[in-house]
Amino acid sequence: ILYIVVLLLPCLAVAQNPLKTVREANRLYRDSAYDKAEVFYKKGFALDSTDVRTHYNIANTLYKQGNYDEAATLYQNILYNKTLSNKEKSQVLHNLGNTSIRKEAYDEGIKSYKEALKLNPNDTETKYNLAYALQKKQEQEQQQQQQQQQEQNNQNNQNNQNKQQQQQQQSQDQQNQENQRHQQQPPQQNPVDKMKREDAERVLRAMDNQEKNTLDKMKKIKTAQGVKHEKDW
């Protein structure tokens, strides 16, 4: 037990001394052990909450680990610190802009970079990042326009297809109604057949009239000659 306690004494000393804690956090940060560096930075900040640099470095470890929302919140809180110089504020704004770019929030990133350049106009890295953000925003807008145009084309094609289907359906319905109407109506007589029938009826009427006239003549003759009781050979 004594041996273990002896080994822990340096760690306890570091934990109670904010400067040593921060130095250890810096070493871990340089070694890219960002999760462990975050722990030590937070311990140092708990021992001395007035140290704005430690607060800033906590935000940096979060950024390095991909926790962009948490990092952005800390950067924004740091900006309220009145002890910051213009150069320090520009650095915070630069990193705040980086978190926005990582989230593809290019408008917010551009705003942060521009504010940083107002405080430190000669910062070439911020200028480069601003140009990069402007380019990515333009690409994003073009992509959105292409996507909207594609969606509009798809919608137009769908509307045209629906319209064609409706027209086809209406045409089919009309054809079905026409066929049904023809089935319900009696078949129309062929004009040629109608003429033949009228001619036949006229001939029959003529024959009837002729036969009637012949019978009338025969009656008159029989009446004049009298009735024959025997047929002549």
XYZ file of C-alpha atoms in Angstrom:
233
model
C 0.000 0.000 0.000
C 2.797 2.385 0.832
C 4.409 1.734 -2.553
C 1.210 2.604 -4.371
C 0.786 5.800 -2.391
C 4.299 6.863 -3.210
C 3.636 6.360 -6.906
C 0.462 8.443 -6.723
C 2.085 11.397 -4.988
C 3.354 13.050 -8.236
C -0.107 12.760 -9.776
C -1.689 14.270 -6.684
C 0.808 17.098 -6.762
C -0.030 17.783 -10.392
C -3.735 17.646 -9.639
C -3.368 20.258 -6.878
C -1.169 22.614 -8.917
C -3.008 24.289 -11.834
C 0.216 25.242 -13.622
C 1.578 21.701 -13.533
C -1.827 20.367 -14.574
C -1.954 22.675 -17.547
C 1.647 21.816 -18.521
C 0.740 18.138 -18.455
C -2.341 18.894 -20.553
C -0.144 20.782 -23.037
C 2.189 17.803 -23.303
C -0.713 15.455 -23.961
C -2.113 17.889 -26.524
C 1.204 17.962 -28.385
C 1.179 14.149 -28.387
C -2.327 14.259 -29.957
C -3.830 12.601 -26.872
C -6.712 15.069 -27.020
C -9.126 13.145 -24.814
C -6.571 12.948 -21.969
C -5.529 16.550 -22.538
C -9.159 17.594 -22.176
C -9.313 15.928 -18.764
C -6.212 17.735 -17.506
C -7.300 21.080 -18.947
C -10.629 20.753 -17.176
C -8.839 19.932 -13.924
C -6.640 22.986 -14.334
C -9.649 25.163 -15.124
C -11.426 23.839 -12.021
C -8.443 24.953 -9.946
C -8.233 28.343 -11.666
C -11.378 29.372 -13.553
C -9.890 32.779 -14.358
C -7.361 31.282 -16.733
C -8.976 32.022 -20.096
C -6.217 30.205 -21.970
C -7.099 26.953 -20.247
C -10.725 27.516 -21.166
C -9.637 28.165 -24.754
C -7.537 25.002 -24.833
C -10.483 22.937 -23.604
C -12.407 24.170 -26.635
C -9.465 23.241 -28.853
C -9.368 19.665 -27.527
C -13.093 19.341 -28.193
C -12.559 20.614 -31.736
C -9.743 18.135 -32.305
C -12.026 15.305 -31.168
C -14.751 16.361 -33.588
C -17.120 17.763 -30.939
C -17.749 20.890 -33.005
C -20.972 21.978 -31.317
C -19.451 21.869 -27.834
C -16.302 23.586 -29.054
C -18.327 26.355 -30.725
C -20.265 26.969 -27.498
C -17.017 27.399 -25.530
C -15.504 29.693 -28.181
C -18.587 31.889 -28.071
C -18.469 32.044 -24.267
C -14.791 32.985 -24.354
C -15.552 35.964 -26.581
C -17.462 37.573 -23.686
C -14.236 37.750 -21.674
C -13.221 41.407 -21.585
C -9.584 40.648 -20.832
C -8.941 39.321 -24.331
C -6.827 41.351 -26.717
C -7.938 41.929 -30.295
C -5.431 39.350 -31.496
C -6.740 36.774 -29.018
C -10.329 37.514 -30.022
C -9.397 37.101 -33.683
C -7.908 33.690 -32.888
C -11.064 32.620 -31.085
C -13.178 33.853 -34.002
C -10.884 32.032 -36.419
C -11.434 28.749 -34.589
C -15.145 29.468 -34.255
C -15.267 29.874 -38.013
C -13.490 26.529 -38.380
C -16.193 24.763 -36.364
C -18.846 26.220 -38.682
C -16.949 25.075 -41.776
C -16.660 21.564 -40.352
C -20.453 21.537 -40.003
C -20.828 22.972 -43.549
C -22.473 26.076 -42.058
C -20.579 28.299 -44.475
C -22.534 31.490 -43.838
C -21.680 31.354 -40.130
C -18.063 30.528 -40.895
C -17.751 33.444 -43.320
C -19.193 35.779 -40.704
C -16.700 34.624 -38.056
C -13.727 34.938 -40.426
C -14.737 38.460 -41.441
C -15.045 39.520 -37.810
C -11.640 38.004 -37.103
C -10.071 39.937 -39.992
C -11.503 43.194 -38.676
C -9.506 42.620 -35.502
C -6.423 41.225 -37.244
C -6.428 42.202 -40.962
C -3.003 40.664 -41.648
C -3.888 37.119 -40.622
C -3.157 35.147 -43.807
C -4.608 31.892 -42.463
C -7.949 33.558 -41.775
C -7.894 35.088 -45.249
C -7.248 31.688 -46.760
C -10.043 30.105 -44.723
C -12.416 32.904 -45.729
C -11.659 32.320 -49.418
C -12.154 28.589 -48.908
C -15.503 29.161 -47.151
C -16.701 31.453 -49.948
C -15.814 28.828 -52.545
C -17.533 26.027 -50.607
C -20.627 28.188 -50.176
C -20.773 28.786 -53.938
C -20.421 25.051 -54.599
C -23.119 24.320 -52.038
C -25.508 26.813 -53.655
C -24.850 25.356 -57.121
C -25.455 21.877 -55.801
C -28.688 22.984 -54.166
C -29.815 24.653 -57.401
C -29.046 21.512 -59.390
C -30.912 19.424 -56.863
C -33.895 21.760 -56.957
C -33.843 21.729 -60.767
C -33.703 17.942 -60.763
C -36.595 17.763 -58.330
C -38.564 20.219 -60.492
C -37.845 18.169 -63.615
C -38.911 15.010 -61.828
C -42.091 16.717 -60.690
C -42.821 17.973 -64.213
C -42.202 14.532 -65.664
C -44.493 13.012 -63.080
C -47.192 15.598 -63.820
C -46.890 14.966 -67.554
C -47.068 11.249 -67.012
C -50.135 11.610 -64.821
C -51.734 13.883 -67.418
C -51.066 11.398 -70.202
C -52.500 8.597 -68.111
C -55.610 10.676 -67.409
C -56.024 11.477 -71.103
C -55.589 7.833 -72.032
C -58.100 6.843 -69.381
C -60.594 9.446 -70.601
C -60.133 8.286 -74.187
C -60.643 4.698 -73.123
C -63.741 5.632 -71.137
C -65.186 7.500 -74.132
C -64.474 4.552 -76.394
C -66.120 2.182 -73.943
C -69.176 4.449 -73.730
C -69.360 4.653 -77.515
C -69.132 0.884 -77.843
C -71.808 0.436 -75.214
C -74.080 2.913 -76.997
C -73.658 1.051 -80.277
C -74.481 -2.228 -78.598
C -77.698 -0.823 -77.127
C -78.944 0.716 -80.428
C -80.485 -1.586 -83.141
C -78.269 -2.060 -86.142
C -78.890 0.495 -88.866
C -80.255 -0.831 -92.138
C -77.991 -0.700 -95.116
C -79.268 2.011 -97.548
C -78.869 -0.393 -100.463
C -80.922 -3.022 -98.663
C -83.482 -0.389 -97.851
C -83.821 0.543 -101.523
C -84.197 -3.093 -102.552
C -86.877 -3.593 -99.983
C -88.793 -0.525 -101.136
C -88.574 -1.685 -104.774
C -89.849 -5.119 -103.850
C -92.744 -3.655 -101.936
C -93.594 -1.416 -104.903
C -93.563 -4.403 -107.293
C -95.770 -6.370 -104.953
C -98.212 -3.508 -104.717
C -98.242 -3.255 -108.515
C -98.856 -6.980 -108.813
C -101.670 -6.763 -106.330
C -103.244 -3.924 -108.268
C -102.875 -5.797 -111.560
C -104.301 -8.941 -110.107
C -107.191 -7.001 -108.683
C -107.859 -5.375 -112.062
C -107.737 -8.781 -113.748
C -110.208 -10.216 -111.272
C -112.543 -7.319 -111.787
C -112.454 -7.871 -115.562
C -113.155 -11.558 -115.144
C -116.110 -10.836 -112.962
C -117.531 -8.518 -115.559
C -117.100 -11.126 -118.302
C -118.690 -13.880 -116.232
C -121.563 -11.646 -115.401
C -122.159 -10.963 -119.069
C -121.920 -14.589 -120.193
C -123.740 -16.096 -117.325
C -122.728 -18.942 -115.250
C -121.283 -22.016 -116.864
C -122.201 -25.196 -115.213
C -119.888 -27.291 -117.402
C -116.387 -26.759 -118.536
C -115.660 -26.742 -122.256
C -113.201 -29.286 -123.497
